[in-house]
PDB file of C-alpha atoms (C1' of nucleotides) in Angstrom:
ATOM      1  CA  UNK A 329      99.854  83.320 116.878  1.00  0.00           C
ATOM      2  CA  UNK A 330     101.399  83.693 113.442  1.00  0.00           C
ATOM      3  CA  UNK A 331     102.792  87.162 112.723  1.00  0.00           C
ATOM      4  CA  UNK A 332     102.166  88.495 109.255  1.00  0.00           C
ATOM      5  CA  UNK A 333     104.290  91.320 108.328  1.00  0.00           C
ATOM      6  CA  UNK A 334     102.500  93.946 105.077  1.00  0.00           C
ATOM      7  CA  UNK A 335     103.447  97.120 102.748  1.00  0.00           C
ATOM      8  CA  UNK A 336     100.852  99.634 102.233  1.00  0.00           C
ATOM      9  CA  UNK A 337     101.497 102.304  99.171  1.00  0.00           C
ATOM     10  CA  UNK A 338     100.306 105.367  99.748  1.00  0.00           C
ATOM     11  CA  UNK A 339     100.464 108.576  97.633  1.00  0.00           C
ATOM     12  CA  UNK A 340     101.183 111.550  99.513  1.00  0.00           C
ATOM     13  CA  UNK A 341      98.682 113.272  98.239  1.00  0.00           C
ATOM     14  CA  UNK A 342      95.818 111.233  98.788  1.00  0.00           C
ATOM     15  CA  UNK A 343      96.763 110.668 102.988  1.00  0.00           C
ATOM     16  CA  UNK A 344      99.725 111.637 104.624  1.00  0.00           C
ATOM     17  CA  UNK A 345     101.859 110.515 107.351  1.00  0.00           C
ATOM     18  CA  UNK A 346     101.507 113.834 108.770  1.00  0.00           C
ATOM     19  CA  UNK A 347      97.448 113.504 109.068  1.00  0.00           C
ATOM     20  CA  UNK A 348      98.143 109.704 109.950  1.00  0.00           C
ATOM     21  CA  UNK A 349     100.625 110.787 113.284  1.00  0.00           C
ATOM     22  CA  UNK A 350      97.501 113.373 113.530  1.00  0.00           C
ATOM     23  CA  UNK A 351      94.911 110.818 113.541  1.00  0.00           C
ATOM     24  CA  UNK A 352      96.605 107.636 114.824  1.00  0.00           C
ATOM     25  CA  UNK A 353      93.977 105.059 113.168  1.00  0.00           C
ATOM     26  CA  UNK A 354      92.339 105.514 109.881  1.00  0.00           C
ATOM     27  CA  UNK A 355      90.847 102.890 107.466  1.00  0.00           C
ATOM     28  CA  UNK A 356      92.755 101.795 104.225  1.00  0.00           C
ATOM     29  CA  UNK A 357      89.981 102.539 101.618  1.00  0.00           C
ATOM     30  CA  UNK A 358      90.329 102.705  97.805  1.00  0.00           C
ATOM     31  CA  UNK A 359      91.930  99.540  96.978  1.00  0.00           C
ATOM     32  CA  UNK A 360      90.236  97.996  94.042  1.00  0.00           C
ATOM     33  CA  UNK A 361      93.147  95.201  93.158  1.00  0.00           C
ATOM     34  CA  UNK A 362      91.765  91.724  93.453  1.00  0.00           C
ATOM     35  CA  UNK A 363      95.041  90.397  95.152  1.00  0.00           C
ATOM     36  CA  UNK A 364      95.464  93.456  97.069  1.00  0.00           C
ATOM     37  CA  UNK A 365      91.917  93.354  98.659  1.00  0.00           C
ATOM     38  CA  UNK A 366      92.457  89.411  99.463  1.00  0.00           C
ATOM     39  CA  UNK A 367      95.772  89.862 101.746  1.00  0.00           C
ATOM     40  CA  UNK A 368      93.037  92.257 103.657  1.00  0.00           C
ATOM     41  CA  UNK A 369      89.868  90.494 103.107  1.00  0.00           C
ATOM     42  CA  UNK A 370      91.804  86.921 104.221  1.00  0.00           C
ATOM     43  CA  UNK A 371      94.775  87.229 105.294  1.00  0.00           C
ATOM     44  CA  UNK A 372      95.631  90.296 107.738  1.00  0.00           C
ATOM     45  CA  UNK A 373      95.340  90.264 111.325  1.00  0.00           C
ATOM     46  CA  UNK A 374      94.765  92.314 113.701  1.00  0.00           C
ATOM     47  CA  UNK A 375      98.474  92.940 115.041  1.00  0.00           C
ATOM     48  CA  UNK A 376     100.187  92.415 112.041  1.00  0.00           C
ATOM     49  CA  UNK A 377     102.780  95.066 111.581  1.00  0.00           C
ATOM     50  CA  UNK A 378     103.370  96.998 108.107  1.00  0.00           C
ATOM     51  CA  UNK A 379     105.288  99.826 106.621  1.00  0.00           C
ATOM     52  CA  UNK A 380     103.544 102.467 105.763  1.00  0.00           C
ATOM     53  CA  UNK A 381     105.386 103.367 102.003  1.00  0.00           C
ATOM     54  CA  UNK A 382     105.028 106.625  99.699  1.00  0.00           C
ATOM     55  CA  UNK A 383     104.398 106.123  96.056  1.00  0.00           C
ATOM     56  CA  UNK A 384     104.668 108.101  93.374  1.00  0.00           C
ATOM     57  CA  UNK A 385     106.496 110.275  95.400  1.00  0.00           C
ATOM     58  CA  UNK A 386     110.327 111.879  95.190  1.00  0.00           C
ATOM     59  CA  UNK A 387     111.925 109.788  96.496  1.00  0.00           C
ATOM     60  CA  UNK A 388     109.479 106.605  96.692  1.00  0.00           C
ATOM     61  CA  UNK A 389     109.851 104.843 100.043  1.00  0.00           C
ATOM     62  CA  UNK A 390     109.434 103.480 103.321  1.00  0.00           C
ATOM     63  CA  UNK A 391     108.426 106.554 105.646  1.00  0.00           C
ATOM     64  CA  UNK A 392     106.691 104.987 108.801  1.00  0.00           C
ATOM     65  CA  UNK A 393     105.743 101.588 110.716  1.00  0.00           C
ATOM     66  CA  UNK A 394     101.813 100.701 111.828  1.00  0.00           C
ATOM     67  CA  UNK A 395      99.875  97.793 112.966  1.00  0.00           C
ATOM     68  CA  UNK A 396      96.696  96.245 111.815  1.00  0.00           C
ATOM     69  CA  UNK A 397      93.509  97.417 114.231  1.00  0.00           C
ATOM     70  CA  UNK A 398      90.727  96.121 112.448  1.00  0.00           C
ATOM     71  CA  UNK A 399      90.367  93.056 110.345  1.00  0.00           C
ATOM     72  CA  UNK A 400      88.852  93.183 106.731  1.00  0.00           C
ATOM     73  CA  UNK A 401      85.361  94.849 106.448  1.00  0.00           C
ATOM     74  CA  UNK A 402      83.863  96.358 103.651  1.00  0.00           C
ATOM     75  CA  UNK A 403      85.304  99.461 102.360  1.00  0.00           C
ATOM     76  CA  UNK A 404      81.851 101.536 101.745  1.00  0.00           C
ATOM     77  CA  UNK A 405      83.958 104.697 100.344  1.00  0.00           C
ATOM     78  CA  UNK A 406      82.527 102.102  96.968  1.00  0.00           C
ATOM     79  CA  UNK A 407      78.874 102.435  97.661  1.00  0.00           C
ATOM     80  CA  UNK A 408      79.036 106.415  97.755  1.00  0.00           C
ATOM     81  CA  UNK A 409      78.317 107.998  94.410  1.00  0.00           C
ATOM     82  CA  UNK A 410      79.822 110.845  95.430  1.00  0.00           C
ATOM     83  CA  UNK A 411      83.322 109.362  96.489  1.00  0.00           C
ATOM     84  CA  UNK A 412      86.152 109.009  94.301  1.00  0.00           C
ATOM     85  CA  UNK A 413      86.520 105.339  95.214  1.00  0.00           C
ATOM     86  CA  UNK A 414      82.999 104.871  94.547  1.00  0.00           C
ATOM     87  CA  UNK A 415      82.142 101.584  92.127  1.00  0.00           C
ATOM     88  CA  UNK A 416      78.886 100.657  90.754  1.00  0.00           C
ATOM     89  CA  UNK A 417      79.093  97.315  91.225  1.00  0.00           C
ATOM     90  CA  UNK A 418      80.115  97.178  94.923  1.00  0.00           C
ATOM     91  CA  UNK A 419      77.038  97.279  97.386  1.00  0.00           C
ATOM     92  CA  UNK A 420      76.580  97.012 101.345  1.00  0.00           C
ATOM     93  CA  UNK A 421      74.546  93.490 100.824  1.00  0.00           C
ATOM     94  CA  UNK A 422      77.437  92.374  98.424  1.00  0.00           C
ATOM     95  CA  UNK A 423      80.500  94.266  99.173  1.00  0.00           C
ATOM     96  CA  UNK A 424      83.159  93.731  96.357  1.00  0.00           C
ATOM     97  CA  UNK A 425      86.245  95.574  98.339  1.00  0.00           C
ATOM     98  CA  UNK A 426      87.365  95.617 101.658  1.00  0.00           C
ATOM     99  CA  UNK A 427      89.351  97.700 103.927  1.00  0.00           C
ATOM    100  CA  UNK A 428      91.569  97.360 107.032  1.00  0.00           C
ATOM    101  CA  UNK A 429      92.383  99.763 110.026  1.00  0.00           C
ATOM    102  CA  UNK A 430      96.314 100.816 110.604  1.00  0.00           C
ATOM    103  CA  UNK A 431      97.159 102.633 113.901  1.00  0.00           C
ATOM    104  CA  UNK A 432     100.598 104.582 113.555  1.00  0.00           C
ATOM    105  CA  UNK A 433     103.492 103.288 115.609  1.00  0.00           C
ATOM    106  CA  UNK A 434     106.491 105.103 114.606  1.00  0.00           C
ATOM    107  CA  UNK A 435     108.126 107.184 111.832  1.00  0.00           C
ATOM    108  CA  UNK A 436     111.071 106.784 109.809  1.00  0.00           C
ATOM    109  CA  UNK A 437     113.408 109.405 109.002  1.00  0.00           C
ATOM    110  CA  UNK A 438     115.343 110.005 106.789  1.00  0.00           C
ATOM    111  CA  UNK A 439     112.884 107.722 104.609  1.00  0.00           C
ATOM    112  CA  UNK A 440     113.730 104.569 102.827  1.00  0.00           C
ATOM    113  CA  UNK A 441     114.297 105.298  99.517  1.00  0.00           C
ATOM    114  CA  UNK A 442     113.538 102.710  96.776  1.00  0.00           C
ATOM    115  CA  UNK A 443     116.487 103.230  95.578  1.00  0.00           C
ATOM    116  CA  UNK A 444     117.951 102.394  99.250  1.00  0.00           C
ATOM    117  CA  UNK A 445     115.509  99.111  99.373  1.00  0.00           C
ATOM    118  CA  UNK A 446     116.991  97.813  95.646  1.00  0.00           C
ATOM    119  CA  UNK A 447     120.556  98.404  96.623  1.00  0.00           C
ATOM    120  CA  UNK A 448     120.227  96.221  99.423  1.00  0.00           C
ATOM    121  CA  UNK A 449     121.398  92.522  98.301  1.00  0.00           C
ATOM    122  CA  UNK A 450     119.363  90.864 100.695  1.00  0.00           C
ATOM    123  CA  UNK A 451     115.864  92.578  99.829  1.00  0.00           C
ATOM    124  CA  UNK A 452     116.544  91.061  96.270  1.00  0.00           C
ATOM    125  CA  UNK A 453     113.629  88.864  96.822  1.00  0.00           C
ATOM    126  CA  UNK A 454     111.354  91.335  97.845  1.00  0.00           C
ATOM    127  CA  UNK A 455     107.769  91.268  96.364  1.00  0.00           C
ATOM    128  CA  UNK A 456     108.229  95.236  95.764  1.00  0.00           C
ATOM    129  CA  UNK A 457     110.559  94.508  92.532  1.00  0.00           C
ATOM    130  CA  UNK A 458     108.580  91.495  91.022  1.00  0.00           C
ATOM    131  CA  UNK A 459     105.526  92.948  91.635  1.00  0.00           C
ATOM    132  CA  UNK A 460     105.961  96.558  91.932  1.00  0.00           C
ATOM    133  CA  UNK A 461     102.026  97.706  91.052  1.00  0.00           C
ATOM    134  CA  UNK A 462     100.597  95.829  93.688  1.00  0.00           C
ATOM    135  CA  UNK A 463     100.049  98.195  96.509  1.00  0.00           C
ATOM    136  CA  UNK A 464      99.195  95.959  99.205  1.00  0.00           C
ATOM    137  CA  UNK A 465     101.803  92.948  99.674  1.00  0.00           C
ATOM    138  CA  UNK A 466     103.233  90.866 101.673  1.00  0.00           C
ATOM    139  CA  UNK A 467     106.810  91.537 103.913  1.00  0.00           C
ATOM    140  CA  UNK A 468     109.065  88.483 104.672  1.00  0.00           C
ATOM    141  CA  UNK A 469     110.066  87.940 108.356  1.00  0.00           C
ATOM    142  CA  UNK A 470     114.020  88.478 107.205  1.00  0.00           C
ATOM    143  CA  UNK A 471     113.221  91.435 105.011  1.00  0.00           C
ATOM    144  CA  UNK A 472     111.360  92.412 107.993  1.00  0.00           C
ATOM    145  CA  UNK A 473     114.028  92.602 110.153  1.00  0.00           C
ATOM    146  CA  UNK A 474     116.720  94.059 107.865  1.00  0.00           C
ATOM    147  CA  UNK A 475     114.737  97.035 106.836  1.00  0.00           C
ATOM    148  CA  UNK A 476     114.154  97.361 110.554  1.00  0.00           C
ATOM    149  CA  UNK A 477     118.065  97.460 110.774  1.00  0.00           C
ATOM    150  CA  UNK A 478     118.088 100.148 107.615  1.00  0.00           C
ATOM    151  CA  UNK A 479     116.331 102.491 108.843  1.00  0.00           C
ATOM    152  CA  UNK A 480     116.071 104.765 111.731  1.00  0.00           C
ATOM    153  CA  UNK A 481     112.990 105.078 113.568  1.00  0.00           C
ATOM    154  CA  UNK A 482     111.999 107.353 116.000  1.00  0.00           C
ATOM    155  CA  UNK A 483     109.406 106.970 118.947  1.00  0.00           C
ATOM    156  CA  UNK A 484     107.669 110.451 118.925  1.00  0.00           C
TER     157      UNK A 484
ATOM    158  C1'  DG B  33      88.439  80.884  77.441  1.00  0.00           C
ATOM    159  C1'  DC B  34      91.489  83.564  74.562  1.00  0.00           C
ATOM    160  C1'  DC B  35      93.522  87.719  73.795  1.00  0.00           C
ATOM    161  C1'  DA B  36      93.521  92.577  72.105  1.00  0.00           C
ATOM    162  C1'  DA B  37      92.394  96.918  73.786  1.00  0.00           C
ATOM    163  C1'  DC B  38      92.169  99.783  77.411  1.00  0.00           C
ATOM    164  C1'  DG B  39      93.079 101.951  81.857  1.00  0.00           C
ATOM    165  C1'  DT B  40      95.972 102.525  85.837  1.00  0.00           C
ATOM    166  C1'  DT B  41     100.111 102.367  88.607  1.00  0.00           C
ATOM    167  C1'  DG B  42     104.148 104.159  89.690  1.00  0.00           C
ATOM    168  C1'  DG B  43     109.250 104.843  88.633  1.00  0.00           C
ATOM    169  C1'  DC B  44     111.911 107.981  86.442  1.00  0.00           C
TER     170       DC B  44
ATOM    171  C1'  DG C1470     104.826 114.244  81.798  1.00  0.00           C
ATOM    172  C1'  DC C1471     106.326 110.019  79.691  1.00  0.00           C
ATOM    173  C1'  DC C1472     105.823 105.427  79.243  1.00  0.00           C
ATOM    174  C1'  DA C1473     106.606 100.411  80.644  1.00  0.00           C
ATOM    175  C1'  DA C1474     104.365  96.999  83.083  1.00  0.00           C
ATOM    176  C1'  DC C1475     100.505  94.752  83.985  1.00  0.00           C
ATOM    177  C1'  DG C1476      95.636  94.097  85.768  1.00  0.00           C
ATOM    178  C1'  DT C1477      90.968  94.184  83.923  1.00  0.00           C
ATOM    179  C1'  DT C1478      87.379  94.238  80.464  1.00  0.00           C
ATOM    180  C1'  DG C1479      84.871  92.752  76.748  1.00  0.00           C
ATOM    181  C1'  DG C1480      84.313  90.915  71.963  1.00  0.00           C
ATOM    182  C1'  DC C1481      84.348  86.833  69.800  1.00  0.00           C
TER     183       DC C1481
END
DNA sequence: GCCAACGTTGGC
DNA sequence: GCCAACGTTGGC
């Protein structure tokens, strides 16, 4: 089977890698980006491993390691009125965005600064520079493997 | 189907 | 908090 390595953005704010450790599995709802919701709709599966990065954040970075659970399915945060991701246009019979589960595997510490990711010469390619407001994207097999080098995880 | 206006993301 | 980049919407 083909392994498919991902980046997630997160904001701090909205989920944390605290509450993740907390929780082990939760579902990736909110995205409403037409490429980002295809990589989950089509193309993630289950096993597929992904860094788990902090946006807007100080510093911006890679902060923890997960797998894919749970294949695409509908994100229905859009069909309640009362959520923030709710959209008017999404329904359960149609479902315009879709959502993944991520179980936690391990944590990275200190985190992986942007700034750490851009300096490296051999990330140069990565998709996080040429596309840098897509939130869910793609990881090369090399880039893989030399931010597994970068960083230092720990097993908790 | 083009493209200007608008809204959002996300680094700084 | 500013603002550049860029995805999406909507008028034509």
């Amino acid at each position: 089977m083909n392994q498919n390595y991902w980046l997630m953005k997160v904001e701090p704010e909205a989920y944390s890698l605290e509450t993740w450790k907390k929780e082990k599995v939760t579902y990736w709802d909110g995205v409403r980006n037409f490429m980002a919701r295809n990589f989950m709709r089509d193309t993630m599966k289950k096993g597929d491993q992904m860094f788990f990065y902090y946006s807007n954040s100080h510093p911006s970075g890679i902060v923890a390691q997960g797998q894919i659970v749970r294949e695409g399915y509908p994100d229905f945060t859009a069909f309640d009125p009362q959520n923030i991701h709710f959209d008017p246009q999404s329904d359960s019979q149609n479902p315009k965005w879709y959502m993944v589960d991520v179980q936690y595997v391990k944590e990275c510490r200190p985190i992986i600064s942007l700034k750490n990711l851009k300096e490296c010469k051999d990330l140069k390619n990565m998709m996080l520079f040429r596309m840098p407001r897509l939130s869910v994207q793609p990881v090369g097999e090399k880039e893989w493997k030399i931010i597994q080098q970068l960083g230092h995880w720990i097993n908790e």
